[in-house]
XYZ file of C-alpha atoms in Angstrom:
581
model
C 0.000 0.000 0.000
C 1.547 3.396 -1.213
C 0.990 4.904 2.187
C 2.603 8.174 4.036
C 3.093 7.894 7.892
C 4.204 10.287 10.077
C 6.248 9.455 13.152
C 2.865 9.440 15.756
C 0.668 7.464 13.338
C 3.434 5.107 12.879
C 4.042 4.164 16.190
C 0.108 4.035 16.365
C -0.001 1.551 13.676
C 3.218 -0.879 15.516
C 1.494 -0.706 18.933
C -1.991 -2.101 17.610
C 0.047 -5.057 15.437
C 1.651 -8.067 17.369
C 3.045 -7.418 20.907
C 6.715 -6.845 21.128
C 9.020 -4.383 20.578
C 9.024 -2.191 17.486
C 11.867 0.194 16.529
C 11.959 2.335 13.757
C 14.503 4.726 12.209
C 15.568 7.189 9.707
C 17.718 6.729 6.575
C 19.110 9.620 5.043
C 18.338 11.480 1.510
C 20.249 13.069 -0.300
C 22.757 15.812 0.928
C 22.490 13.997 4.642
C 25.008 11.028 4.583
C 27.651 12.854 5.834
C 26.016 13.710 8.880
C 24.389 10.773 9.744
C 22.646 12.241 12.618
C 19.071 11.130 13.577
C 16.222 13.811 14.348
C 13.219 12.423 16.288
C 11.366 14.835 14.179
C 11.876 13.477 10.954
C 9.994 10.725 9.508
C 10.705 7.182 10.687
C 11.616 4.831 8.070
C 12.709 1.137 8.011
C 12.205 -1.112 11.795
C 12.958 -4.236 13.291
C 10.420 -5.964 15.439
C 11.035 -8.210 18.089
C 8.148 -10.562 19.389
C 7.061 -12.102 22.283
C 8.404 -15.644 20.831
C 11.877 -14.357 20.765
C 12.012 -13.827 17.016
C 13.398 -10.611 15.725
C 11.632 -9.445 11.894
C 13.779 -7.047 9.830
C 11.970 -4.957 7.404
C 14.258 -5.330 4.529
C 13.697 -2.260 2.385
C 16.406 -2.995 0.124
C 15.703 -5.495 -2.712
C 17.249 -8.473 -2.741
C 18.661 -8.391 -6.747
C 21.304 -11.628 -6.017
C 23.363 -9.028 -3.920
C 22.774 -10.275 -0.260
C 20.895 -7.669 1.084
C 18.351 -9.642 3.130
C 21.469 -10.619 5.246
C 23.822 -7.707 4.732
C 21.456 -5.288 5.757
C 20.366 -7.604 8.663
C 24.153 -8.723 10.174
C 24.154 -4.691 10.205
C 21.042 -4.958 12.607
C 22.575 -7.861 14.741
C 25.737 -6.629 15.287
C 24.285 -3.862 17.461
C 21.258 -5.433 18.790
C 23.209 -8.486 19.855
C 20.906 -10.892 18.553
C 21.342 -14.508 18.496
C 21.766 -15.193 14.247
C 19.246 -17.794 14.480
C 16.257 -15.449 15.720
C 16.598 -13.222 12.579
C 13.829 -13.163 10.195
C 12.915 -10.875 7.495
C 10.182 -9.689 5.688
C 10.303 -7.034 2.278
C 8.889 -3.367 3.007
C 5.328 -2.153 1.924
C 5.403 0.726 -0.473
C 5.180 3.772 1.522
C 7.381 7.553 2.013
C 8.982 6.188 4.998
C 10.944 4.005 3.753
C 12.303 5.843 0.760
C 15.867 7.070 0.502
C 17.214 9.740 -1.516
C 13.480 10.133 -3.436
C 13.575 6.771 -4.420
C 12.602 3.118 -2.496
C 14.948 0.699 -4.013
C 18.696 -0.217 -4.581
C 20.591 1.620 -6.748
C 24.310 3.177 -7.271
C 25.749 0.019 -5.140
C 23.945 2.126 -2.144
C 22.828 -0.696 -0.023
C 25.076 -0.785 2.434
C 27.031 2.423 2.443
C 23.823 4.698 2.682
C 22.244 2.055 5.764
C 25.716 1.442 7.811
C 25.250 3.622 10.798
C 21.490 4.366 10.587
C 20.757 0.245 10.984
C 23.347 -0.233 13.610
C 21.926 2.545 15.488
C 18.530 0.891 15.139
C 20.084 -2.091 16.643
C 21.839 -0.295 19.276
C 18.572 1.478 20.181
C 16.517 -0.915 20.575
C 19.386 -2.578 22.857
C 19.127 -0.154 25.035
C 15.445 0.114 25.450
C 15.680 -4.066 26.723
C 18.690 -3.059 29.136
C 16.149 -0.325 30.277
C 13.311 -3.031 30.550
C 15.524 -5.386 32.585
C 16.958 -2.925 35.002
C 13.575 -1.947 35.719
C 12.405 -5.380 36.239
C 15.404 -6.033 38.485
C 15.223 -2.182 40.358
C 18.644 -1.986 39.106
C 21.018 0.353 37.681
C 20.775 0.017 33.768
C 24.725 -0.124 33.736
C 24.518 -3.162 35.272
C 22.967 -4.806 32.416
C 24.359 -6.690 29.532
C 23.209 -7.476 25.827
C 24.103 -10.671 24.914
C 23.032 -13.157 22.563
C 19.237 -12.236 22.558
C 19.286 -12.108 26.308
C 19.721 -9.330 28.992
C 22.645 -10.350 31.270
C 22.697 -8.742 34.828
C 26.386 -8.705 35.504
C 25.955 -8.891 39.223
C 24.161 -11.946 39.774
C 23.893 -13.461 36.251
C 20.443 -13.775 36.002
C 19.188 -13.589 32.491
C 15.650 -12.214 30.701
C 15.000 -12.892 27.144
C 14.572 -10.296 24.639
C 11.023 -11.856 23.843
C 10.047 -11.550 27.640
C 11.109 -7.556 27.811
C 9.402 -6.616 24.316
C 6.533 -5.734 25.428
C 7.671 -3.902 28.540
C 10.417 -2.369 26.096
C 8.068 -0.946 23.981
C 6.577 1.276 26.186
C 9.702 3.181 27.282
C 10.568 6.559 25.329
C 13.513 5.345 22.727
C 16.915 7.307 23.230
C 18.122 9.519 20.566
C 20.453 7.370 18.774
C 23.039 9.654 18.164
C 23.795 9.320 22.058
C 24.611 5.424 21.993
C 28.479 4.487 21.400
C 28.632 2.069 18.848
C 30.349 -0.594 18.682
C 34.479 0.151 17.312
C 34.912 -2.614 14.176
C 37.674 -4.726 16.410
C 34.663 -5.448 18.655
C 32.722 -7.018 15.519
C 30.899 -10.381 15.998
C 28.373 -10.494 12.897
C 29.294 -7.266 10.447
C 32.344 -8.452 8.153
C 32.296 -12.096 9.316
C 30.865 -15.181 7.214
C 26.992 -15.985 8.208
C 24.922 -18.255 6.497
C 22.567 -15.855 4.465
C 19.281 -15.953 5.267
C 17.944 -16.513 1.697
C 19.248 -19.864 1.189
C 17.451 -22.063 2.876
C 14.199 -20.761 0.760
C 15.858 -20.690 -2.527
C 17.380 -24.275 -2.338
C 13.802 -25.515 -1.525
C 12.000 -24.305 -3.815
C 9.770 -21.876 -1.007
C 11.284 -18.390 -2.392
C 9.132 -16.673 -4.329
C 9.498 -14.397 -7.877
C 6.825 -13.208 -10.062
C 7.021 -16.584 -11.858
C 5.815 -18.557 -8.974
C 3.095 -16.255 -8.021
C -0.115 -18.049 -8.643
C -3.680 -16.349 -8.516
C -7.004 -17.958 -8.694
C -8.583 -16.872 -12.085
C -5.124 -16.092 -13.137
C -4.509 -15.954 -17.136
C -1.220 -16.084 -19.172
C -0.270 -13.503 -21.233
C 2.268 -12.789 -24.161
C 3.066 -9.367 -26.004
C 3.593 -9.375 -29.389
C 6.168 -5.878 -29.566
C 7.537 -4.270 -32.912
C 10.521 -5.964 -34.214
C 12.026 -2.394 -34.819
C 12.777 -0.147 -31.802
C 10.447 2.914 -31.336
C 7.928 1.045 -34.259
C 4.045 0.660 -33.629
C 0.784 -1.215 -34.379
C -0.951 -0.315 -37.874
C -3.682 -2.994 -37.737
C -4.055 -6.402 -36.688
C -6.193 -9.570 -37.558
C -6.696 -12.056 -34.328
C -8.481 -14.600 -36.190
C -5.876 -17.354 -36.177
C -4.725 -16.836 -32.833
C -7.958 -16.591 -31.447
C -8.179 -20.258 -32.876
C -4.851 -21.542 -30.525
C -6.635 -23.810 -28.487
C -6.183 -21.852 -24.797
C -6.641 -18.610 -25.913
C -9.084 -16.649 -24.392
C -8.285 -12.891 -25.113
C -5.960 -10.609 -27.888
C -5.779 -7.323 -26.141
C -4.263 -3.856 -27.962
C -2.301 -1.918 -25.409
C -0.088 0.702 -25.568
C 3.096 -1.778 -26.126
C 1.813 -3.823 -28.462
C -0.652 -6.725 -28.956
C -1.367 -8.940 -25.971
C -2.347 -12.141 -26.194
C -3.614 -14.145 -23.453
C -4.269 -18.229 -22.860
C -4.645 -20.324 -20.116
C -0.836 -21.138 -20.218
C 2.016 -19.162 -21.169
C 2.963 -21.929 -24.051
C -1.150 -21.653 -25.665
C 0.287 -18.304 -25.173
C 3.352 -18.271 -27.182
C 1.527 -20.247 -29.800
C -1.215 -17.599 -30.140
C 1.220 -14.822 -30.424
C 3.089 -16.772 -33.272
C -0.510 -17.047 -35.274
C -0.738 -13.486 -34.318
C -0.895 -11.089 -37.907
C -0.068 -7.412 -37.267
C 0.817 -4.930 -39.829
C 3.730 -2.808 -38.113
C 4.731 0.802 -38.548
C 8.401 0.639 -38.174
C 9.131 4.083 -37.357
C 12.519 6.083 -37.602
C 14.759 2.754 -37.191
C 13.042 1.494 -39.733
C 16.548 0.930 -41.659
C 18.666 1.286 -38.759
C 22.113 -0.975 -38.642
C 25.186 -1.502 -36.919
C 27.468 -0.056 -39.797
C 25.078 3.396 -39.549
C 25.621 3.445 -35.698
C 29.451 3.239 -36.001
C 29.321 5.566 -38.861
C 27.250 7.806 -36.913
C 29.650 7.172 -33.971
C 33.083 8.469 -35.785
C 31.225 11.073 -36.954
C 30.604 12.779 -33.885
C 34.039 12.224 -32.310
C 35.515 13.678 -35.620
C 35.612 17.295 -34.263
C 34.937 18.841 -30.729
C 32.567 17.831 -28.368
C 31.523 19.515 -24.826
C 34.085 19.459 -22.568
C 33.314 16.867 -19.784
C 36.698 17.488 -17.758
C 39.905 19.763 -18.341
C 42.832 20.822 -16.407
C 46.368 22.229 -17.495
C 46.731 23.115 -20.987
C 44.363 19.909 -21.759
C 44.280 19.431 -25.788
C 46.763 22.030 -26.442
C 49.571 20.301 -24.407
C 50.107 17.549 -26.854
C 51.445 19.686 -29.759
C 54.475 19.757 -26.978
C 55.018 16.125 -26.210
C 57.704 13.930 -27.092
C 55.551 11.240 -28.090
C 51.912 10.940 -29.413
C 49.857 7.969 -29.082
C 46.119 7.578 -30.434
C 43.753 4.771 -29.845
C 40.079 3.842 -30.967
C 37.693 1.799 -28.406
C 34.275 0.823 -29.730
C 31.509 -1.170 -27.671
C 27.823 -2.215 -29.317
C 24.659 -1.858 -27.405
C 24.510 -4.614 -25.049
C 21.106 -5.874 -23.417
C 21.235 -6.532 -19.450
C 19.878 -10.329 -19.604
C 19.458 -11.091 -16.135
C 19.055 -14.849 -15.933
C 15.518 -14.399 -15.122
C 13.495 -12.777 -17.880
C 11.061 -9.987 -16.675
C 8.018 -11.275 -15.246
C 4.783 -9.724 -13.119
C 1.691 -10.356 -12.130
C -1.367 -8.037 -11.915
C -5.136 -7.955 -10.129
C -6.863 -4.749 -11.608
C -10.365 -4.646 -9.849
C -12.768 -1.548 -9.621
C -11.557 -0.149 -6.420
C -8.008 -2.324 -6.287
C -4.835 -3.078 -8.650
C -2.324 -5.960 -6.812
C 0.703 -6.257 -8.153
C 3.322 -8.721 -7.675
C 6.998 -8.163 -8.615
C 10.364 -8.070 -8.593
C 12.192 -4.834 -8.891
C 15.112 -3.224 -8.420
C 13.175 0.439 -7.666
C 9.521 -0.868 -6.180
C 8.806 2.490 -5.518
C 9.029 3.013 -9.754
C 7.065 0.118 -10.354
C 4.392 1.088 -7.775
C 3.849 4.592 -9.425
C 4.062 2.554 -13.242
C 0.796 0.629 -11.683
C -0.256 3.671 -10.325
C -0.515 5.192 -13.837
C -1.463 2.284 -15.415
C -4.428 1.696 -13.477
C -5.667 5.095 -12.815
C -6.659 4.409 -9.412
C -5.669 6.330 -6.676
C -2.275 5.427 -4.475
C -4.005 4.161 -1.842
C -5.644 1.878 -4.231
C -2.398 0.412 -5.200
C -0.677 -2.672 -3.056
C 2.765 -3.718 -4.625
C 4.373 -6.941 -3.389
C 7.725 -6.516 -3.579
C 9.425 -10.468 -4.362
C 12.532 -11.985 -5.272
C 14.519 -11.416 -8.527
C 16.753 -13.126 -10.690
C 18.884 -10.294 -11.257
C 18.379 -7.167 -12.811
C 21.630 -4.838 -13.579
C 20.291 -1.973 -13.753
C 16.725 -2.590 -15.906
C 15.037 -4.280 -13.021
C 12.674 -1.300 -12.699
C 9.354 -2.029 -12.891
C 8.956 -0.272 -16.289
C 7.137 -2.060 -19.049
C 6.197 -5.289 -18.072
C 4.628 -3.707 -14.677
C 2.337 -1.613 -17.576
C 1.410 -4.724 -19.532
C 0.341 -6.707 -16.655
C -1.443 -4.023 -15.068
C -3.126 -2.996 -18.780
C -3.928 -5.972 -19.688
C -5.860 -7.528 -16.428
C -7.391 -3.903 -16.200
C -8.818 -4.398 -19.908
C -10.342 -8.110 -19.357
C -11.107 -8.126 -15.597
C -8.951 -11.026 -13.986
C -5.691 -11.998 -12.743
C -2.878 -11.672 -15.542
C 0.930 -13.120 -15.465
C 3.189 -11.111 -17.736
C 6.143 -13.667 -18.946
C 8.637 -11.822 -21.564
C 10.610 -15.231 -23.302
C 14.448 -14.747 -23.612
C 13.781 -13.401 -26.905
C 11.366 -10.675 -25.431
C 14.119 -9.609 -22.817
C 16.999 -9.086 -25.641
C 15.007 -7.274 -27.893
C 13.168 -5.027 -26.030
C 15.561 -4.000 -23.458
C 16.823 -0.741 -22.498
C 19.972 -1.210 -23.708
C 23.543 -0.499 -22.565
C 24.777 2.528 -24.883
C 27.390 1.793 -28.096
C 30.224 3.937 -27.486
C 33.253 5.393 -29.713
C 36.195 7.050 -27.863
C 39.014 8.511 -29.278
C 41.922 8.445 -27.330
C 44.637 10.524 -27.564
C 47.865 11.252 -25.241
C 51.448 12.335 -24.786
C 54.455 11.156 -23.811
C 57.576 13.738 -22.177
C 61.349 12.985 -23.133
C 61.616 10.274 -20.320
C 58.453 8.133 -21.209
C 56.498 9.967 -18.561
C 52.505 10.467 -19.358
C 51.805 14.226 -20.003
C 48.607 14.956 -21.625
C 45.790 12.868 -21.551
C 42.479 13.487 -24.132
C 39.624 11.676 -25.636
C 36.583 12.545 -27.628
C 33.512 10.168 -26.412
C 30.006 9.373 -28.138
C 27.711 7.500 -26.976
C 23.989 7.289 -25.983
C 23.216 8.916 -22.359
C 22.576 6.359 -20.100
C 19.609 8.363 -18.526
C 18.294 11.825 -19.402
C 18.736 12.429 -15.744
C 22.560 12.172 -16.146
C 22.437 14.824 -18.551
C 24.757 18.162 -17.600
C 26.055 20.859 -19.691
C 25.688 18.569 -22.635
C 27.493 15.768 -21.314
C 26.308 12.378 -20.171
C 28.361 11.855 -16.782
C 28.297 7.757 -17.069
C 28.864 8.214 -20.811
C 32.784 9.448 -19.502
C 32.464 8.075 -16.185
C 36.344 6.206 -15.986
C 37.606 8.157 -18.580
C 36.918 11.429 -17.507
C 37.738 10.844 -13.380
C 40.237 8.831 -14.186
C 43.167 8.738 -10.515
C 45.977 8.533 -12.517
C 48.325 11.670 -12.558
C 48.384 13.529 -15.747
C 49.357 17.392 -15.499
C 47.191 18.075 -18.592
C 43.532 16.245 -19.332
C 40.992 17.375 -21.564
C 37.820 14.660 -22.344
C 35.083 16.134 -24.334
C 31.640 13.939 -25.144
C 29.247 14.317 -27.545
C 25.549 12.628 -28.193
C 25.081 11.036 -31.128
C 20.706 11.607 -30.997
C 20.425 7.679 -32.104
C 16.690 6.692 -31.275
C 17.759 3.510 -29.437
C 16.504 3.381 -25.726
C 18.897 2.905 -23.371
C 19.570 2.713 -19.462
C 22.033 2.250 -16.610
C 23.806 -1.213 -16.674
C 26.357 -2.982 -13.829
C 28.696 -0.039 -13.528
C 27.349 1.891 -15.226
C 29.917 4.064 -17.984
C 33.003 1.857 -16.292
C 31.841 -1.421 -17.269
C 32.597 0.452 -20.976
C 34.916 3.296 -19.963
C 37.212 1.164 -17.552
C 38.581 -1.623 -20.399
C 39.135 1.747 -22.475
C 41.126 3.452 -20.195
C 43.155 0.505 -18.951
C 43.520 -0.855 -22.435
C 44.979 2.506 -23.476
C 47.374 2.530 -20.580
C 48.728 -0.722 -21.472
C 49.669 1.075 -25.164
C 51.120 4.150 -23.312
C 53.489 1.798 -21.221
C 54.428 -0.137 -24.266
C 55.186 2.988 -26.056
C 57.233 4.309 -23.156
C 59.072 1.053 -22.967
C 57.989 0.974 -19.274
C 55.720 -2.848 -17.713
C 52.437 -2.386 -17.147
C 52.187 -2.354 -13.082
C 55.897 -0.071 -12.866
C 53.827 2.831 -15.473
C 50.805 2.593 -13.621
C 52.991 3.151 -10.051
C 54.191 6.172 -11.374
C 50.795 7.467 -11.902
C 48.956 6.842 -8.968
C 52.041 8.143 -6.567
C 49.375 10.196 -4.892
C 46.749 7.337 -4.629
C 47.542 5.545 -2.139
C 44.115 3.462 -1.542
C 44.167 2.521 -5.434
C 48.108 2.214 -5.249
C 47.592 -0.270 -2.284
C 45.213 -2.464 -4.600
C 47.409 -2.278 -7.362
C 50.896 -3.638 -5.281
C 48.831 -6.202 -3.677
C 47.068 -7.879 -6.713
C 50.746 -7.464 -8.605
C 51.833 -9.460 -5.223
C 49.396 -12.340 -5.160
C 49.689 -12.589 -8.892
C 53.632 -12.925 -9.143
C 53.467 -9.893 -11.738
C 56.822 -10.664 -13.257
C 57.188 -14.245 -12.883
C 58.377 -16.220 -16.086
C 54.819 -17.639 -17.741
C 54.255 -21.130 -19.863
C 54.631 -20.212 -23.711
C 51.150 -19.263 -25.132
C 50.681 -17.681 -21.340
C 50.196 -13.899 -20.571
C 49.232 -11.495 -18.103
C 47.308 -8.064 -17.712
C 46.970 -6.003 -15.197
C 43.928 -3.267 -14.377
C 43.027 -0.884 -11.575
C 40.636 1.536 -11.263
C 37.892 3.438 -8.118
C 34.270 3.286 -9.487
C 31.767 3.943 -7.011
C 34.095 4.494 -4.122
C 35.361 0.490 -4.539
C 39.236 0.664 -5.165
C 39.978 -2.582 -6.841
C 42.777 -4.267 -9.203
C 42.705 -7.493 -11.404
């Protein structure tokens, strides 16, 4: 339910639900990570409940997208709260304000963690507290003489012990302290955070019990297809049904606003319909749209000046002065995200109601997409947020939450989604192509002195749009650590009518093979290995420096190699992770 609670309300609504203890807290937006401070008065949002029966329930608001976060997120909880590992259970968050971060409910920009790491162990350590507070009271002694250990409240005196399910309820009625007064924990004193745990996601997946949008079963519940233009950007002209209406399973061809839906009893009657399906397409601009056009469009834009993206020194001008030009062309096509499971939902569009069942990277996306698609009111709107066989970027709730939600609105009854394989790759939002033209300069002793490229490619997002350049379209290129007195990267978009979005990385999982590729050709033309050039630039790096030495270490860089044996070397920071290969 796409709900907004204030902090009163709130603890209204965890009073009146099970007994126990409920804790809530805030995560911070954007602009408030560095401070990290909690303020009673701001809205509450993500909590951990602790029951009667000794069971603690995280609210995971976080998906889980392969990436852990159902036990990341909660060994951040336990570490504080002292919880015994086998007590932990979890349960996805509702759509609602409270449990938004940044404007968005969802996991993005490798965020998880990093934006949750103090406000979750403060949760913990809150609620840690409040039990202490319960037992001392209990006891008529001195808080400080209490201990949180292992889902139990200690007294040190006489070693009695109270369980954290036996003080919830009296817990729950004391006034919580502000958080930013508790001490946490300093990482040598770590039991949980940074230490193996068996995640609590396994269990579930190996037996079959976890659930995606292609388990979710509804009574009623049809199977639906979408026939989509073969050509990117085409549409529908006209259509004839008659053959497909004769698939035996077929119940319903539907026109929506992606395409033509068919719908069966199975997803393979399904299929088959689609296939008998006869649609005249209009196929737009791309109509005659090819790879050789792309690259030729591509060069073209690189040819001559683009907006500048980054410059210091003397940037493009400082080559005429080198000892030593070098140039180098990197190309990479559009690549789909093909997560290993294709995108899948389920919808239950009633007058008054619209269910949907999904999994999503950004639930808070795909709740508004059902929203819209609907045209019922928020409130009208409950999004079960489920499992996902990864995503990569394009698990956003876009299209196929739009079909479902069109397509059970239009015939009245539960309707399952299912894009095949062949769906996914051809109607994803695709990873950019990009063209970069490298050029750079070498000084009298082989040391690097100017660094430039001219990049085209397809923004990633119209949000990442500045000044006329796409920041993840020279994202590695353009930040690059490596010390180069003169740098001038320039991008340029090429206005291709192919839709694209962000993909693992982002720009670096492009950008990064360019840059370190070209490195490799610097050292080679300055006669200089691979790991000794890349030393001398990062002198002042010391984090990416450190990776660097270590994975030359544990690799032997150096050592003699079988014939027909070679090795490479990389480094690079993207998204604050300093790593080398």
């Amino acid at each position: 339910m796409n709900t907004r609670l204030d902090r009163r309300s709130f603890l209204k609504v965890s009073s009146a639900a099970a007994g126990g203890l409920l804790v809530g807290f805030h995560l911070p937006g954007k602009g408030e990570l560095a401070a990290q401070a909690t303020d009673a008065a701001k809205p509450l949002n993500a909590f951990v409940h602790i029951g009667t029966n000794d069971l603690v329930t995280f609210i995971i608001h976080k998906p889980e997208n392969g990436q852990g976060t159902t036990t990341s997120l909660a060994q951040l909880l336990a570490e504080e709260l002292e919880v015994d590992w086998k007590k932990i259970r979890w349960e996805y968050a509702p759509i609602a304000q409270v449990y938004a971060s940044g404007g968005l409910q969802g996991t993005v920009g490798s965020q998880a963690i990093r934006s949750t790491y103090t406000p979750l162990r403060q949760a913990g350590a809150v609620a840690r507290e409040m039990l202490k507070q319960a037992a001392a009271q209990q006891w008529g002694i001195d808080k400080a003489q209490c201990r949180a250990e292992n889902s139990t409240i200690v007294n040190t005196v006489t070693n009695a012990k109270l369980s954290y399910g036996s003080l919830a309820d009296a817990a729950s009625k004391l006034t919580p302290p502000a958080a930013n007064t508790i001490q946490l924990k300093p990482a040598s004193e770590f039991k949980v955070v940074g230490k193996p745990v068996k995640r609590l996601d396994t269990p579930e997946k190996i037996t079959g019990k976890a659930e995606f949008a292609l388990d979710v079963k509804r009574p009623g519940m049809l199977h639906a297809v979408v026939a989509r233009c073969p050509v990117v950007g085409g549409s529908v002209v006209s259509f004839d049904a008659t053959a497909a209406k004769a698939v035996p399973g077929v119940r319903h061809v539907v026109q929506i606003p992606e395409g033509i839906a068919v719908v069966a009893d199975n997803t393979w009657a399904a299929m088959e319909g689609r296939k008998a399906l006869v649609v005249q397409w209009n196929e737009g601009e791309n109509a005659n749209l090819n790879s050789a056009m792309i690259r030729e469009i591509l060069q073209n834009a690189t040819a001559t000046a683009g907006n500048v993206a980054s410059k210091r020194g003397e940037g493009d001008a400082a080559l005429a002065t080198s000892a030593k030009q070098i140039e180098a062309i990197y190309e990479a096509p559009y690549l789909a995200h093909a997560p290993m499971e294709p995108f899948t939902c389920v919808a239950d569009v009633k007058a008054g109601s619209c269910e949907v069942w999904v999994g999503s990277q950004l639930p808070s996306v795909a709740n508004q997409n059902a929203v819209q698609a609907s045209g019922l009111p928020a409130n009208q709107v409950n999004l079960h947020t489920l499992y996902m066989g990864g995503g990569f970027g394009m698990r956003g709730g876009g299209a196929y939450v739009t079909e479902a939600v069109g397509i059970s609105k239009a015939i009245g009854v539960p309707v399952k989604v299912t894009y095949t394989r062949e769906d996914d790759l051809s109607t994803d939002r695709f990873r950019p192509a990009s063209y970069a033209r490298f050029r750079a300069g070498l000084d009298a002793a082989g040391k690097l002195s100017a660094w430039t490229a001219r990049v085209s490619c397809s923004s990633f997002s119209a949000q990442g749009m500045r000044n006329g350049v796409d920041r993840e379209g020279v994202a590695g290129i353009a930040d690059i650590l490596y010390e180069v007195p003169h740098v001038q990267i320039e991008y340029r978009e090429p206005g291709i009518k192919i839709p694209t979005n962000y993909w693992r990385s982002v720009g670096h999982s492009q950008n990064t093979f360019f840059t370190e590729g070209f490195i490799d050709e610097l050292a080679l033309a300055a006669g200089k290995d691979p790991v000794e050039f890349r030393r001398m630039l990062l002198a002042n790096q010391p984090r990416l420096l450190g990776a660097l030495n270590l994975a030359a270490e544990k690799a032997g860089w150096g050592k003699t190699l079988p014939a027909g044996r070679a090795m490479g070397v990389a480094a690079v920071n993207c998204f604050g992770s300093f790593n080398a290969q």
